[in-house]
Coordinates of C-alpha atoms and ligand atoms in Angstrom, one line a residue:
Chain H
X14 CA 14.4 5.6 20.0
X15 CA 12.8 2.6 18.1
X16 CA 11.0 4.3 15.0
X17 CA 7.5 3.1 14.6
X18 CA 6.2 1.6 10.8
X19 CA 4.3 4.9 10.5
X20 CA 7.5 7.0 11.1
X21 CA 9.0 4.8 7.9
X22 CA 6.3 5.8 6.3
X23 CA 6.4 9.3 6.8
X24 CA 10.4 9.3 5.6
X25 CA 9.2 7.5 2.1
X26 CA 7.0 10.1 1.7
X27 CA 8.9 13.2 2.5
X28 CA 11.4 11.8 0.0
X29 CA 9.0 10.7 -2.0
X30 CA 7.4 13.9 -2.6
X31 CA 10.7 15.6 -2.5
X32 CA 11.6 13.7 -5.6
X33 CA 8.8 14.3 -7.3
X34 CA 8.8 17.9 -6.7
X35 CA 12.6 17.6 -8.5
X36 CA 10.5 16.3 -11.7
X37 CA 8.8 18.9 -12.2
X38 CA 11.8 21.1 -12.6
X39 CA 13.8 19.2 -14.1
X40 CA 11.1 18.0 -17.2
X41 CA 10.8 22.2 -17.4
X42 CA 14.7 22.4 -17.9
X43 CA 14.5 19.4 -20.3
X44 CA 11.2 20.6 -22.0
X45 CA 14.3 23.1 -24.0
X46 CA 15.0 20.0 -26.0
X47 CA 11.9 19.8 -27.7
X48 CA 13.4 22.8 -30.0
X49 CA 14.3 22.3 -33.5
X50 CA 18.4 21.3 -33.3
X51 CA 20.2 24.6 -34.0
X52 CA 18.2 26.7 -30.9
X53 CA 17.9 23.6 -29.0
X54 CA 22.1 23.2 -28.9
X55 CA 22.2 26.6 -27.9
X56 CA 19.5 26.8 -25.4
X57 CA 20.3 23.6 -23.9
X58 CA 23.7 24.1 -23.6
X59 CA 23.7 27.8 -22.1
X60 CA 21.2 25.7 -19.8
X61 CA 23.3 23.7 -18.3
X62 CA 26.2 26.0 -18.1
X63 CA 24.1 28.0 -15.7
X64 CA 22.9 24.9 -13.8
X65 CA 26.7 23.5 -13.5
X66 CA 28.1 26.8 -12.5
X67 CA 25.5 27.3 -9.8
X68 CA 26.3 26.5 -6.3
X69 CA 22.7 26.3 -4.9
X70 CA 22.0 23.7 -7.9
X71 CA 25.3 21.7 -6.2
X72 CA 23.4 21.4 -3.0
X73 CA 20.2 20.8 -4.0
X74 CA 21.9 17.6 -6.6
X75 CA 23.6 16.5 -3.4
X76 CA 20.1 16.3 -1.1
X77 CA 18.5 14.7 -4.2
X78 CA 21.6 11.8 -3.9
X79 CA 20.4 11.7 -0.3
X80 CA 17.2 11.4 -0.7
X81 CA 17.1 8.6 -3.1
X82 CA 19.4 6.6 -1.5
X83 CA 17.3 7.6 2.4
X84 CA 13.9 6.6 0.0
X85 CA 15.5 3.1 -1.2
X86 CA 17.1 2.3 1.9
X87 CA 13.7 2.9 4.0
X88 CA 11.7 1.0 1.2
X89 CA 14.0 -1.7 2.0
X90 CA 13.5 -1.9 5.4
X91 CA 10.1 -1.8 4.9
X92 CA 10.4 -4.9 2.9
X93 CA 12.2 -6.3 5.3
X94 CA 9.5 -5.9 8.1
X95 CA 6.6 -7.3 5.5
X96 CA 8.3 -10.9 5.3
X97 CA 8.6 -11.1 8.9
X98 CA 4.6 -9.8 9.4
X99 CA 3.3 -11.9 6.4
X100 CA 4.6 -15.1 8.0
X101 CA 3.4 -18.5 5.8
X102 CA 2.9 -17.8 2.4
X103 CA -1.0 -18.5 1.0
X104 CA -1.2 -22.0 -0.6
X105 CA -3.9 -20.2 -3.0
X106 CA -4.1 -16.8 -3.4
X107 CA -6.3 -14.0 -4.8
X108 CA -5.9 -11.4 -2.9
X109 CA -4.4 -9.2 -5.8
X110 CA -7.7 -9.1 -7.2
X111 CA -8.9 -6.4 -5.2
X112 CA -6.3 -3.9 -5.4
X113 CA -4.1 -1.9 -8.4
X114 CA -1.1 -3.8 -9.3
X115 CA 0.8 -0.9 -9.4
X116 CA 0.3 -0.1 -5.6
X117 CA 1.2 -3.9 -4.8
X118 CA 4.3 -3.7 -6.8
X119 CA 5.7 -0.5 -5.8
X120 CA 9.1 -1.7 -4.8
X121 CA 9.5 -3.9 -8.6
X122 CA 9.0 -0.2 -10.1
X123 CA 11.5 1.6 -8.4
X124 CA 13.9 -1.0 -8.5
X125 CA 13.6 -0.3 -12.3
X126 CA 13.8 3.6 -11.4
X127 CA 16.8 2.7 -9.3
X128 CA 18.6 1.1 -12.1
X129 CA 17.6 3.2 -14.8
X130 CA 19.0 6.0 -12.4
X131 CA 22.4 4.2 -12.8
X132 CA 22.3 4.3 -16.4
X133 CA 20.9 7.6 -16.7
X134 CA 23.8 8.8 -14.6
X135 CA 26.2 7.5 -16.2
X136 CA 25.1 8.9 -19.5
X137 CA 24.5 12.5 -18.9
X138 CA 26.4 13.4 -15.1
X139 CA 29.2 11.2 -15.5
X140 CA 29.7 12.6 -19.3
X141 CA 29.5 16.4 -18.3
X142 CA 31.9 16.0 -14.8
X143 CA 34.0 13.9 -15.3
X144 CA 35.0 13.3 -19.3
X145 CA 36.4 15.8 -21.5
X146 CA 33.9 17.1 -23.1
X147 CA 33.3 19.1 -26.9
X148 CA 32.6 22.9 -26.7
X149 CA 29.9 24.5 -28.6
X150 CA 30.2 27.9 -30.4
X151 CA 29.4 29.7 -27.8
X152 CA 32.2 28.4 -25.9
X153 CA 30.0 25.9 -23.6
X154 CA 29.9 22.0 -23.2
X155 CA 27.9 20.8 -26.0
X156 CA 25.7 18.6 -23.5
X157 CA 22.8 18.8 -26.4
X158 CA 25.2 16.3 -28.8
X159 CA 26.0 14.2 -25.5
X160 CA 21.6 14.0 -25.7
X161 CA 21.4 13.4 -29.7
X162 CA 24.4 11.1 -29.5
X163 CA 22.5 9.0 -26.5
X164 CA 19.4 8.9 -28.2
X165 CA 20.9 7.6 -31.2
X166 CA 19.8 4.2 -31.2
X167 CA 16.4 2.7 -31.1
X168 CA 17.0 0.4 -28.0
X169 CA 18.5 2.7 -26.2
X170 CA 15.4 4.7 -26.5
X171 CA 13.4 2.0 -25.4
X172 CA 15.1 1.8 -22.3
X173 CA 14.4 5.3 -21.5
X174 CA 10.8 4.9 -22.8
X175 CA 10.3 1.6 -20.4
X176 CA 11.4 3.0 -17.5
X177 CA 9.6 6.1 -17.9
X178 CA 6.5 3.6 -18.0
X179 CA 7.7 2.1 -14.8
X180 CA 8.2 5.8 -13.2
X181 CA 4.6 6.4 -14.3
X182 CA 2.9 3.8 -12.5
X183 CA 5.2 4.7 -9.1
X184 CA 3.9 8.3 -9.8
X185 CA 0.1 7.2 -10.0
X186 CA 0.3 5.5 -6.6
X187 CA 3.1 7.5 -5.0
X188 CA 1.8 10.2 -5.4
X189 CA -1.9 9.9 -3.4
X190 CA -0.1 7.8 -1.3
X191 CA 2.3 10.1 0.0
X192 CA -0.8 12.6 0.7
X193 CA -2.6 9.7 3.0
X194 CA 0.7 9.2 5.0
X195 CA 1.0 12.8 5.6
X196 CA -2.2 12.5 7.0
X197 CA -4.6 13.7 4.1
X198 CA -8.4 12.4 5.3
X199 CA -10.7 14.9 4.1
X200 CA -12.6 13.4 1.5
X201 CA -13.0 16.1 -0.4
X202 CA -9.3 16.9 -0.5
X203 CA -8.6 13.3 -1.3
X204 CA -10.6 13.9 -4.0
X205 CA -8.9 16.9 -5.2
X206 CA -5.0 14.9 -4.7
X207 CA -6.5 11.6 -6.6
X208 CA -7.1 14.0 -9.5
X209 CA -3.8 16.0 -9.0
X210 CA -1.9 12.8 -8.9
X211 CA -3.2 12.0 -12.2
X212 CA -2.3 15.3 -13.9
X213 CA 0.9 15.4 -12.4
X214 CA 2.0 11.5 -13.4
X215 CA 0.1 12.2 -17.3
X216 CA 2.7 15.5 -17.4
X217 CA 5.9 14.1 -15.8
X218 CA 5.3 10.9 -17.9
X219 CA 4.4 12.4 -20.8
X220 CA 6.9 15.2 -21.0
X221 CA 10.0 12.8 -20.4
X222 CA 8.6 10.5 -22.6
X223 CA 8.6 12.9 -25.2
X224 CA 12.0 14.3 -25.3
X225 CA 14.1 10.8 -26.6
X226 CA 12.0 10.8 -29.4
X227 CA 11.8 14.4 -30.8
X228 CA 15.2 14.6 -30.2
X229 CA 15.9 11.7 -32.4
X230 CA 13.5 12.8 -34.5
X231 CA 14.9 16.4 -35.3
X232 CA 18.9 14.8 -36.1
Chain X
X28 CA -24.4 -30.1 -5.8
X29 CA -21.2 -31.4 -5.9
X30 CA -18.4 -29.8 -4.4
X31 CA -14.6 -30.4 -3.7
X32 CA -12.9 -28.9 -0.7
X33 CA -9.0 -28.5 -0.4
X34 CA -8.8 -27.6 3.7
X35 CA -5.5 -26.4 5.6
X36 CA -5.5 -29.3 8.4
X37 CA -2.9 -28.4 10.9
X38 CA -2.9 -30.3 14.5
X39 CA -1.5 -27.8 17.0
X40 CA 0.3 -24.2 16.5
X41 CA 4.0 -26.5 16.2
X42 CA 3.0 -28.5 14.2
X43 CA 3.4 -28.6 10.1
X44 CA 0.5 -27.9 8.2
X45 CA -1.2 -29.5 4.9
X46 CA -3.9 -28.8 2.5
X47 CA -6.1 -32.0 2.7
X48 CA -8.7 -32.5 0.0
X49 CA -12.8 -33.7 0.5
X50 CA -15.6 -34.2 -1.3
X51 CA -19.5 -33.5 -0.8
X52 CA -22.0 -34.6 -2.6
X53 CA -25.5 -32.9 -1.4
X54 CA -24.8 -29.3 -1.1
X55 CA -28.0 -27.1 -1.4
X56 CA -27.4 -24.1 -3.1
X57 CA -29.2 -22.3 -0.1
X58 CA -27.0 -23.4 2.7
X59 CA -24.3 -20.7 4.3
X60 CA -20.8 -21.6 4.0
X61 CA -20.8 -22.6 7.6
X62 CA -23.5 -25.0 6.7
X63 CA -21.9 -26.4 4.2
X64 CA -18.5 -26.6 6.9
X65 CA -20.5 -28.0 9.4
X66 CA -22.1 -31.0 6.8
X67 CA -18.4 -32.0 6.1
X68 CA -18.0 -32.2 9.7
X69 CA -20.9 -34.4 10.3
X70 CA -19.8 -36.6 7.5
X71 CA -16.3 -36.6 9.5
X72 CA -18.0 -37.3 12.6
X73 CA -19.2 -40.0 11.1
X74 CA -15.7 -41.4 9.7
X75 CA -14.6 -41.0 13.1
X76 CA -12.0 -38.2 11.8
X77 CA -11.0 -35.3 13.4
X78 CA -13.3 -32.6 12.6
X79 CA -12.1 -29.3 11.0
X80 CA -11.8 -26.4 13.3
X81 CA -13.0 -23.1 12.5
X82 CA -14.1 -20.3 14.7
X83 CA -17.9 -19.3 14.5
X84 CA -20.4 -16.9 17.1
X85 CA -23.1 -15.0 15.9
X86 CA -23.8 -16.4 12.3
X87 CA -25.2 -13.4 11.4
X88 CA -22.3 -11.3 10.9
X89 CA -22.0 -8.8 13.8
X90 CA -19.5 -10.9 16.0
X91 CA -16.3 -11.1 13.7
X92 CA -15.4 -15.0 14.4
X93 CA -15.9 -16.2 11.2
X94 CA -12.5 -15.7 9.7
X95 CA -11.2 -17.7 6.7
X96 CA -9.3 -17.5 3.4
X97 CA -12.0 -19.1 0.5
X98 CA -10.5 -19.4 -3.0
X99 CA -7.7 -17.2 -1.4
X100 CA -9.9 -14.0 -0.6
X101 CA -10.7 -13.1 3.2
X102 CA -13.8 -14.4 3.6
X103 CA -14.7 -15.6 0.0
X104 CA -15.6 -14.5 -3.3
X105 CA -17.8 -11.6 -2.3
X106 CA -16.9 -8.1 -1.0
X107 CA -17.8 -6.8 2.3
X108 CA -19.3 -9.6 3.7
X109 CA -18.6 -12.0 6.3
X110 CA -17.7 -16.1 6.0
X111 CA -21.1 -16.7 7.4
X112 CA -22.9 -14.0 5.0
X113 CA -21.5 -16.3 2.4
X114 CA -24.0 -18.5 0.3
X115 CA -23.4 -21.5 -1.3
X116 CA -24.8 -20.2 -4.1
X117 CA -21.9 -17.8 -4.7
X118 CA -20.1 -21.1 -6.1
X119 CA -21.5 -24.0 -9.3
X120 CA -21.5 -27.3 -9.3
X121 CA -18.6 -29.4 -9.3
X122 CA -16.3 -26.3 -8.0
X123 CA -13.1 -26.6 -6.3
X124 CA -13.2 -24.3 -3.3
X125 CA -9.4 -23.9 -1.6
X126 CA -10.3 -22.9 2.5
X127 CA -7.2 -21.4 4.5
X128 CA -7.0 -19.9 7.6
X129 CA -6.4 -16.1 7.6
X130 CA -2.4 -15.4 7.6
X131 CA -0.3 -13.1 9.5
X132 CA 2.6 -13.6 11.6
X133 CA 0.9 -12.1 15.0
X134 CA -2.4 -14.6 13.9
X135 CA -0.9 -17.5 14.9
X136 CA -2.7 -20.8 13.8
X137 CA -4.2 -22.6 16.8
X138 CA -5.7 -25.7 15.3
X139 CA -6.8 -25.9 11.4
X140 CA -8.8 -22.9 10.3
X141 CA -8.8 -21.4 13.8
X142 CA -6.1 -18.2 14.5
X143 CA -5.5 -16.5 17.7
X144 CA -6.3 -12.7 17.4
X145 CA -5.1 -11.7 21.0
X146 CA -3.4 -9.4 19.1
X147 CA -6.0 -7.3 18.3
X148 CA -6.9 -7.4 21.5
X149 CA -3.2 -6.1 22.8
X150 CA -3.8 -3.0 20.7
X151 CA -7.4 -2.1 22.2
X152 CA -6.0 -2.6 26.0
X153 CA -3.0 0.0 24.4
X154 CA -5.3 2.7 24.6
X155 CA -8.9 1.6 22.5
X156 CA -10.4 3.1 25.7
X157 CA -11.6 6.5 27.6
X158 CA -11.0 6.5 31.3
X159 CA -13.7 7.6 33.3
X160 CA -14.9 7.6 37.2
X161 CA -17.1 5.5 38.0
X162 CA -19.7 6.9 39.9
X163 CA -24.1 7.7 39.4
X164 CA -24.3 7.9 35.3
X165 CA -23.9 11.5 33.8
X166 CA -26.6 13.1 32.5
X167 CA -27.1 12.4 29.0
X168 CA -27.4 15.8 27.5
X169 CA -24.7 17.1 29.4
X170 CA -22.0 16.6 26.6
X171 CA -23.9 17.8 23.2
X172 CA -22.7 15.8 20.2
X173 CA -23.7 17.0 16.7
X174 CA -25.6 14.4 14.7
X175 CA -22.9 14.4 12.0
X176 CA -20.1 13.5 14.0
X177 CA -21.8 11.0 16.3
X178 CA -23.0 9.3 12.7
X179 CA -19.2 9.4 11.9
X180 CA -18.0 8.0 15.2
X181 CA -20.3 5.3 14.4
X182 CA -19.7 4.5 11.3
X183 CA -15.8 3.8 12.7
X184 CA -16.7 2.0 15.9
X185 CA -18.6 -0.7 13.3
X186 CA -15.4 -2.7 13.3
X187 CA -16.1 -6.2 14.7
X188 CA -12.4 -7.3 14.6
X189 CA -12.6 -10.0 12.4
X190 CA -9.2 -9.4 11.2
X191 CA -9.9 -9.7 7.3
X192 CA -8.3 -6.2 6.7
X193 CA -5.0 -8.0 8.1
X194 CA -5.7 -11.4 6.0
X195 CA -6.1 -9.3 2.8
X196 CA -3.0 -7.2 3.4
X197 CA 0.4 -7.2 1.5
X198 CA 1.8 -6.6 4.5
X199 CA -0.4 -7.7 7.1
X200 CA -1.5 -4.2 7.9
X201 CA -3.6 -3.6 11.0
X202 CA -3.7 0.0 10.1
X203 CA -7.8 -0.3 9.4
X204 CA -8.4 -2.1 12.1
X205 CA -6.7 0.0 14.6
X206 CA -7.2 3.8 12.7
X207 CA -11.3 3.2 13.2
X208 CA -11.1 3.0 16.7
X209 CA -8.6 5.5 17.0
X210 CA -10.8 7.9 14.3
X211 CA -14.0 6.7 16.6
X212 CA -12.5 7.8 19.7
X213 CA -10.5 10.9 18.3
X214 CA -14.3 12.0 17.0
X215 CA -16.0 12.2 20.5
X216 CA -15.4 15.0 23.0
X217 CA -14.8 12.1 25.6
X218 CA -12.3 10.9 23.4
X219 CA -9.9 14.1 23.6
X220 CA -8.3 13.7 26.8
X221 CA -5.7 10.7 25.9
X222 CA -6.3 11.6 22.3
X223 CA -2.7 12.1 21.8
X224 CA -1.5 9.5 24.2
X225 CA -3.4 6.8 22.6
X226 CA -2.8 7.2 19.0
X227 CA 0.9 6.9 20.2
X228 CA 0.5 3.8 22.4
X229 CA -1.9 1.9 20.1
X230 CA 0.8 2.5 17.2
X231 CA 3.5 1.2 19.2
X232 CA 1.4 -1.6 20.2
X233 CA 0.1 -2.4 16.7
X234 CA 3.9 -2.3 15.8
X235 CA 5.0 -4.7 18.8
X236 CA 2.5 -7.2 17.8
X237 CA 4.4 -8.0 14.2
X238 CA 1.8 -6.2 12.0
X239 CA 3.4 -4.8 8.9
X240 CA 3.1 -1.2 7.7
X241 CA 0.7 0.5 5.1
X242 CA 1.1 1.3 1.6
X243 CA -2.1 2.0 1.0
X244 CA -3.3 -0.5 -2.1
X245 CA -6.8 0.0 -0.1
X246 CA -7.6 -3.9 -0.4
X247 CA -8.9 -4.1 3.2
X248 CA -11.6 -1.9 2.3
X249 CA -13.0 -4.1 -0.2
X250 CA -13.3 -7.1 2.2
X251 CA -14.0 -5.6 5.1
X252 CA -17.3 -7.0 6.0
X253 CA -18.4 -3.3 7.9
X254 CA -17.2 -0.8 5.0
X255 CA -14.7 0.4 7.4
X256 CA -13.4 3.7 5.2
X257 CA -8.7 3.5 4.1
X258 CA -9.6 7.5 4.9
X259 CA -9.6 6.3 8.3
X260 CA -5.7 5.1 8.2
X261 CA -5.3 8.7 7.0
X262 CA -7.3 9.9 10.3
X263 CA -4.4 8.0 12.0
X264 CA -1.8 9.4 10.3
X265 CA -2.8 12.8 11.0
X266 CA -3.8 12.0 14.5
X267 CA -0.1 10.3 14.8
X268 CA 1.9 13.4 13.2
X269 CA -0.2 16.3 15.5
X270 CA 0.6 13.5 18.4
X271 CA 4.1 13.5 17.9
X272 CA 4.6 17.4 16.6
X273 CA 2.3 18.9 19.4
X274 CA 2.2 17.0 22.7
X275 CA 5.5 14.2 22.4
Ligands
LIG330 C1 12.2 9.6 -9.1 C2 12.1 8.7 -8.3 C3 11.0 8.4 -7.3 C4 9.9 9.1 -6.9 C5 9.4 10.4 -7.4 C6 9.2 8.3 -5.9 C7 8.1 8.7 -5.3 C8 7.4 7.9 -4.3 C9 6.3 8.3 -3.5 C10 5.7 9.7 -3.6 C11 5.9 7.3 -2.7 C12 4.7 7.2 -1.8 C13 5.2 7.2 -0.4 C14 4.0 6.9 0.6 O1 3.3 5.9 0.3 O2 3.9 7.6 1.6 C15 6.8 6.2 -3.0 C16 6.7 4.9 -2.5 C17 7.6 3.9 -2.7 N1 8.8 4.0 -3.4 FE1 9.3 5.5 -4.6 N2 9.9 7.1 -5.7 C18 11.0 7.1 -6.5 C19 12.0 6.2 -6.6 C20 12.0 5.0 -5.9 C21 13.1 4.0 -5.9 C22 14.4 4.2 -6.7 C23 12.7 3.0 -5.2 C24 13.4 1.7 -4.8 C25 14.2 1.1 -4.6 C26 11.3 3.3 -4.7 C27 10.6 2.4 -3.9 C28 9.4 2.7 -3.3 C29 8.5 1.8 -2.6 C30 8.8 0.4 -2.3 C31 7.4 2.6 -2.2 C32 6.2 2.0 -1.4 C33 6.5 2.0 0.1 C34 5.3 1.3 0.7 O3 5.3 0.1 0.9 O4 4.4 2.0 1.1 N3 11.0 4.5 -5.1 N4 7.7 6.6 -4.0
LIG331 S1 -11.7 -3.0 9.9 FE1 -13.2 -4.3 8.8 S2 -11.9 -6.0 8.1 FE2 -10.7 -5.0 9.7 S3 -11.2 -6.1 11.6 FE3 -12.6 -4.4 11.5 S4 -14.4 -5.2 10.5 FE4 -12.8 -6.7 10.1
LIG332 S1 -20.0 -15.9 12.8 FE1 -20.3 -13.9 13.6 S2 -19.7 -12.7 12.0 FE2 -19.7 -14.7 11.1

């Protein structure tokens, strides 16, 4: 069966909130880097010996590909189906004057997510599975000097900082947005999500913005 | 005052449009923007041109005709108002005021400023309807309505079509459009019958006419000239996902 725009929408938004719901836990897991050095390397590292020996963690990492690649793929198609409805292009337009930028440019920010997702990947997962890696005292994989060693240089760090800007501001509107597809009308519950979205993108943002710095900070 | 015009001229729906420019010299801060239209025409009339096209009813903004793109917002400069609700007074002298017609792939240009919005139409004879026999008119008490939800249903059925909420879009969303008469209907105990039926059909329909989806930026409630509420698109969401979880 032919799936209807709404039905897109509903898949961007079950993914959607799926990912953000993964934020959450993981900025909790992360938020163990904020220690001084010495507990944080042995925190961190005990950390994510549990999480890599864990086979629920497995599955959950492997919905998570899923869903980020179903989430892209969808917001593609979406895309996709805007040229063909927008036909001719305005000779002068204004329209973005009465609407966020954010929410116009959703697809420019997670393009940035997407990519920083590459790089991110690359630095920590790719690291961890499939390099030999240093022990710790314990006897564990001493992710933490994989972190300080990342977050070594300044530029690096602003590349983590910029796209954690970008996530922000795919948070702010993704977040509400999600609610309205699900089929969120109440206004006083869209009340109650508007301000929940903002809480939730000010902690996720905040949080993972933190972390680069204080770790390069404390070595 | 003295304004300049830049106007999409465009002969026939096949045919390649351009943005032509005019001039007028006595425009009275008082006129409507369909007064100040319809003194370039007469000047035109005058030249022997072809006039400029542009739909018009009511002038008093309850039909929806009136659609255009001024200074590239659905109908103009203001918010919620209509292109014949708009005063010259909203521009200065000497301004340079760009008119297009409204844009969407399933608004196809017929002449100039004038688009066909059959669509629109297509999605109301989906299902923008209660079926009912005909026969000697019901009693009017006989189905009670509270006072808030008839005031609600009202407040949706306000939609005049004028297609701005399309014009404005990113993705030439008729989401508002179609949600309000789907909320309207969805409201009223007469309504419930084909309530899930229609939300289903008048999606599909608003789908097979080209209209793009929503991400909900909320612009077409700015310019719609009746204040039609974005909550309503969420009405139709959750009218869509009980549709298609309870009954299909
Ligand atoms: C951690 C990563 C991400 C999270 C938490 C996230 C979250 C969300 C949420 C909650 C929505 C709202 C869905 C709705 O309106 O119903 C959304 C929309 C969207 N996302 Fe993401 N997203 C992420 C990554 C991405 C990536 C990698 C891309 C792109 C390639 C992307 C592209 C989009 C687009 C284009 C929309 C708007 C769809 C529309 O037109 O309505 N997102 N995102
Ligand atoms: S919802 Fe508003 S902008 Fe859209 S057609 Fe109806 S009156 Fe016009
Ligand atoms: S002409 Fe009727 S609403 Fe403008």
């Amino acid at each position: 069966m032919k799936q209807t725009t709404i039905q897109y929408k509903l898949v961007m938004a079950g993914t959607g909130l799926f990912l953000c719901f993964f934020l959450v836990i993981h900025l909790l897991g992360n938020l163990q880097l904020l220690l001084p050095a010495a507990e944080a390397q042995e925190q961190f590292n005990w950390y994510s010996h549990l999480l890599a020996g864990n086979m629920l963690i497995k599955i959950i990492s492997w919905v998570l590909f899923i869903a980020i690649i179903a989430h892209a793929v969808y917001a593609l198609i979406l895309a996709g189906k805007t040229k063909k409805a927008n036909g001719a292009k305005y000779v002068y337009d204004k329209r973005a004057n009465v609407s966020p930028w954010n929410s116009r440019n959703m697809g420019l920010l997670g393009t940035v997510i997407l990519i920083f997702l590459v790089i991110h990947l690359k630095d920590f997962w790719y690291v961890s599975d499939f390099t030999t890696m240093g022990l710790d005292k314990q006897g564990y994989k001493d992710m933490y000097s994989v972190v300080v060693l990342t977050f070594h240089q300044w530029w690096y760090i602003a590349i983590y900082e910029l796209s954690f800007i970008a996530l922000g501001f795919h948070l702010l509107h993704g977040f509400f947005s999600a609610a309205r597809t699900l089929g969120l009308y109440h206004p006083k519950y869209v009340k109650l999500v508007r301000y929940t979205g903002w809480l939730y993108t000010a902690f996720i943002t905040g949080g993972f913005m933190l972390i680069p710095i204080v770790v390069y900070l404390n070595n | 005052m003295k304004i300049y015009l830049k106007i999409w001229r465009q002969d026939s729906p096949a045919t390649p449009g351009a943005m032509k420019n005019y001039e007028l010299d006595d425009v009275s801060a008082d006129m409507s923007f369909l007064e100040m239209m319809d003194l370039l025409n007469e000047s035109l009339i005058q030249k022997s041109e072809r006039v400029v096209e542009f739909d018009h009813d009511c002038r008093e903004g309850i039909c929806g005709q009136c659609g255009m793109m001024i200074n590239g917002r659905a109908h103009g400069p203001l918010t919620h108002t209509t292109t014949c609700q708009l005063h010259m007074r909203s521009f200065k002298d000497g301004d340079t005021i760009y008119i297009e017609p409204f844009r969407a792939a399933a608004f196809p240009i017929v002449r100039d400023l004038k688009v066909d919005r059959k669509a629109f139409d297509k999605i109301i004879q989906a299902s923008g309807f209660t079926s009912a026999s005909t026969g000697e008119a019901p009693e009017a008490n006989g189905i009670l309505i509270a006072h808030t939800i008839a005031e609600a249903a009202f407040d949706a059925a306000a939609c005049i079509g004028c297609g701005a909420c399309v014009a404005t879009c990113k993705n030439s969303s008729a989401e508002l459009f179609t949600s309000a008469k789907i909320t309207q209907l969805a409201l009223l105990p007469q309504g419930q019958v084909e309530r899930a039926d229609r939300v289903i059909a008048m999606v599909d329909q608003m789908d097979a006419e080209g209209f793009g989806h929503c991400t909900n930026t909320e612009a077409c409630e700015v310019e719609c000239p009746q204040e039609i509420s974005v909550l309503h698109i969420a009405r139709m969401n959750y009218e869509y996902n009980r549709a298609s979880i309870i009954s299909h």
